[in-house]
Tab-separated table of C-alpha atoms in Angstrom:
chain	number	residue	atom	x	y	z
A	8	MET	CA	121.299	102.721	118.023
A	9	GLU	CA	120.137	106.002	117.102
A	10	ASP	CA	117.238	106.804	114.738
A	11	ILE	CA	117.966	108.930	111.713
A	12	VAL	CA	115.352	110.103	109.284
A	13	ARG	CA	116.473	112.254	106.344
A	14	VAL	CA	114.533	113.999	103.773
A	15	ARG	CA	116.125	113.461	100.516
A	16	GLY	CA	115.471	115.308	97.166
A	17	GLU	CA	116.380	115.140	93.683
A	18	VAL	CA	115.133	116.687	90.606
A	19	GLU	CA	114.273	114.750	87.518
A	20	ILE	CA	114.693	116.935	84.265
A	21	LYS	CA	113.304	115.739	80.788
A	22	VAL	CA	113.203	117.759	77.565
A	23	VAL	CA	111.221	116.384	74.363
A	24	ASP	CA	111.072	118.194	71.085
A	25	LYS	CA	108.046	119.265	69.208
A	26	ASP	CA	108.280	115.628	67.870
A	27	GLY	CA	108.446	113.881	71.024
A	28	LYS	CA	111.968	112.975	70.643
A	29	LEU	CA	113.928	113.128	74.031
A	30	LYS	CA	116.619	115.807	73.890
A	31	TRP	CA	117.915	116.034	77.351
A	32	HIS	CA	117.492	113.914	80.459
A	33	GLN	CA	119.142	114.598	84.138
A	34	ILE	CA	118.821	113.785	87.297
A	35	LEU	CA	120.074	116.339	90.225
A	36	SER	CA	120.438	116.523	93.783
A	37	ASN	CA	118.161	118.921	95.677
A	38	THR	CA	118.977	122.068	97.768
A	39	TRP	CA	116.574	122.519	100.559
A	40	THR	CA	115.738	126.000	101.803
A	41	GLN	CA	115.750	126.816	105.407
A	42	ASP	CA	111.913	128.181	104.960
A	43	GLY	CA	111.407	124.660	103.370
A	44	VAL	CA	112.511	122.886	106.384
A	45	ARG	CA	110.716	125.177	108.662
A	46	GLU	CA	107.444	124.269	106.919
A	47	ILE	CA	107.902	120.616	107.370
A	48	ILE	CA	108.827	121.345	111.007
A	49	LYS	CA	105.367	123.260	111.356
A	50	TRP	CA	103.572	120.420	109.897
A	51	LEU	CA	105.093	117.618	112.025
A	52	SER	CA	104.420	119.877	115.189
A	53	GLY	CA	100.601	120.218	114.171
A	54	GLN	CA	101.099	124.060	113.343
A	55	SER	CA	99.609	125.595	110.223
A	56	ALA	CA	101.716	124.592	107.307
A	57	SER	CA	101.261	124.310	103.472
A	58	ALA	CA	102.525	121.422	101.408
A	59	PRO	CA	104.374	122.137	98.075
A	60	THR	CA	101.772	122.622	95.120
A	61	HIS	CA	103.866	124.392	92.537
A	62	VAL	CA	106.947	124.264	90.423
A	63	ALA	CA	108.556	127.296	88.722
A	64	ILE	CA	111.544	128.024	86.663
A	65	GLY	CA	113.790	130.967	86.062
A	66	THR	CA	116.746	132.479	84.407
A	67	ASP	CA	119.320	133.137	87.121
A	68	GLY	CA	122.237	130.806	87.390
A	69	THR	CA	123.305	131.912	90.974
A	70	GLU	CA	124.132	128.559	92.877
A	71	ALA	CA	121.191	127.495	95.070
A	72	ASP	CA	121.651	128.370	98.756
A	73	PRO	CA	119.581	127.289	101.758
A	74	THR	CA	119.026	130.801	102.663
A	75	GLN	CA	117.119	131.783	99.332
A	76	THR	CA	113.374	132.454	99.855
A	77	ALA	CA	112.406	132.829	95.989
A	78	LEU	CA	113.863	132.224	92.381
A	79	LEU	CA	116.133	135.029	91.615
A	80	ALA	CA	114.696	135.663	88.071
A	81	GLU	CA	111.392	133.814	87.792
A	82	LEU	CA	110.366	133.282	84.286
A	83	ASP	CA	107.767	135.542	82.445
A	84	TYR	CA	105.509	132.619	81.626
A	85	ALA	CA	103.018	134.319	79.393
A	86	THR	CA	105.831	135.364	77.042
A	87	TYR	CA	107.681	132.235	76.782
A	88	THR	CA	105.350	129.094	77.740
A	89	GLU	CA	102.081	127.955	76.527
A	90	GLU	CA	100.811	127.313	80.054
A	91	GLY	CA	101.448	130.871	81.681
A	92	GLY	CA	102.152	131.216	85.374
A	93	ARG	CA	103.850	128.782	87.728
A	94	ILE	CA	102.706	125.239	87.157
A	95	ALA	CA	100.245	123.672	89.560
A	96	ALA	CA	102.133	120.334	90.177
A	97	THR	CA	100.657	117.111	89.703
A	98	LYS	CA	101.355	115.020	92.922
A	99	ALA	CA	101.919	111.460	93.430
A	100	ILE	CA	103.223	109.088	95.901
A	101	GLN	CA	105.882	106.392	94.712
A	102	THR	CA	107.903	103.563	96.262
A	103	THR	CA	111.537	104.083	96.119
A	104	ASP	CA	113.132	102.107	98.866
A	105	PHE	CA	109.899	101.030	100.812
A	106	THR	CA	106.177	101.563	100.161
A	107	ASN	CA	104.995	104.961	99.490
A	108	ASP	CA	108.204	106.775	100.916
A	109	THR	CA	108.759	109.352	98.102
A	110	ALA	CA	106.228	112.398	97.179
A	111	VAL	CA	106.691	113.578	93.533
A	112	PHE	CA	105.667	117.045	92.324
A	113	THR	CA	105.674	117.491	88.341
A	114	GLY	CA	105.239	120.514	86.108
A	115	THR	CA	105.607	120.545	82.378
A	116	TRP	CA	106.073	123.636	80.173
A	117	THR	CA	105.736	124.080	76.446
A	118	PHE	CA	108.039	126.796	75.051
A	119	LYS	CA	107.080	129.351	72.443
A	120	GLY	CA	108.740	132.125	70.655
A	121	THR	CA	112.334	132.565	71.379
A	122	PRO	CA	112.759	131.532	75.176
A	123	PRO	CA	115.711	132.475	77.401
A	124	THR	CA	118.176	129.916	78.879
A	125	ILE	CA	116.645	128.289	81.817
A	126	ARG	CA	119.008	128.167	84.797
A	127	GLU	CA	116.821	127.726	87.803
A	128	MET	CA	113.917	125.890	89.338
A	129	GLY	CA	112.012	125.963	92.506
A	130	LEU	CA	109.370	124.135	94.518
A	131	PHE	CA	106.726	126.248	96.130
A	132	ASN	CA	103.434	126.031	98.240
A	133	ALA	CA	101.603	128.901	96.250
A	134	ALA	CA	100.699	129.877	92.742
A	135	SER	CA	102.803	133.387	93.554
A	136	GLY	CA	104.876	134.242	96.447
A	137	GLY	CA	104.689	131.664	99.188
A	138	VAL	CA	107.449	129.406	100.656
A	139	MET	CA	110.170	128.031	98.463
A	140	TYR	CA	110.828	124.658	99.732
A	141	ALA	CA	113.771	123.861	97.293
A	142	ARG	CA	115.734	125.429	94.526
A	143	ARG	CA	118.197	123.949	92.186
A	144	THR	CA	120.176	125.334	89.103
A	145	MET	CA	120.397	123.998	85.561
A	146	ASN	CA	121.348	125.208	82.306
A	147	PHE	CA	119.017	124.597	79.255
A	148	THR	CA	118.212	126.769	76.357
A	149	PRO	CA	114.854	125.657	74.944
A	150	GLN	CA	113.601	125.992	71.380
A	151	ALA	CA	109.857	126.613	70.583
A	152	GLY	CA	107.958	123.576	70.680
A	153	ASP	CA	110.097	121.914	73.439
A	154	LYS	CA	108.412	120.463	76.388
A	155	LEU	CA	110.485	120.627	79.786
A	156	THR	CA	109.107	118.412	82.572
A	157	ILE	CA	110.573	118.788	86.118
A	158	SER	CA	109.678	116.118	88.621
A	159	TRP	CA	110.806	116.988	91.999
A	160	LYS	CA	111.022	114.101	94.235
A	161	LEU	CA	111.048	114.270	98.132
A	162	GLN	CA	111.712	110.950	99.951
A	163	LEU	CA	111.859	110.159	103.579
A	164	LYS	CA	114.928	107.923	104.221
A	165	ILE	CA	115.485	105.819	107.437
């Protein structure tokens, strides 16, 4: 019998309004990038590699493709969110199918002013530039006071 290990990714999206009421909840599959897979291979082989550390959002709805290396229109955070910059992800390990098989990277944005429609999100290993591990499209138009939370879940499956 052949051993097969897969890295499975999904993105959980939650939006609550300024009063804390849930407006939207969705779980989407992940699109790995070739650069992200290369970072994992570098880590496995003991070469210098950087783990994911940041979550970003943007406004381009072009379908995710493994050859993409960055968000296509990363959001101008200072104009539209309270936090500014890419979100330094909170990191956790959780159990999905067996103990400690899933890494979770979470970022939350609070919108202000008149924000644009959010159509893309990405998982990165740097506060700017860096390697984009994964990208996914969505379609959400926030209002001032809305909080968007993205939890990127990466699970090793056997």
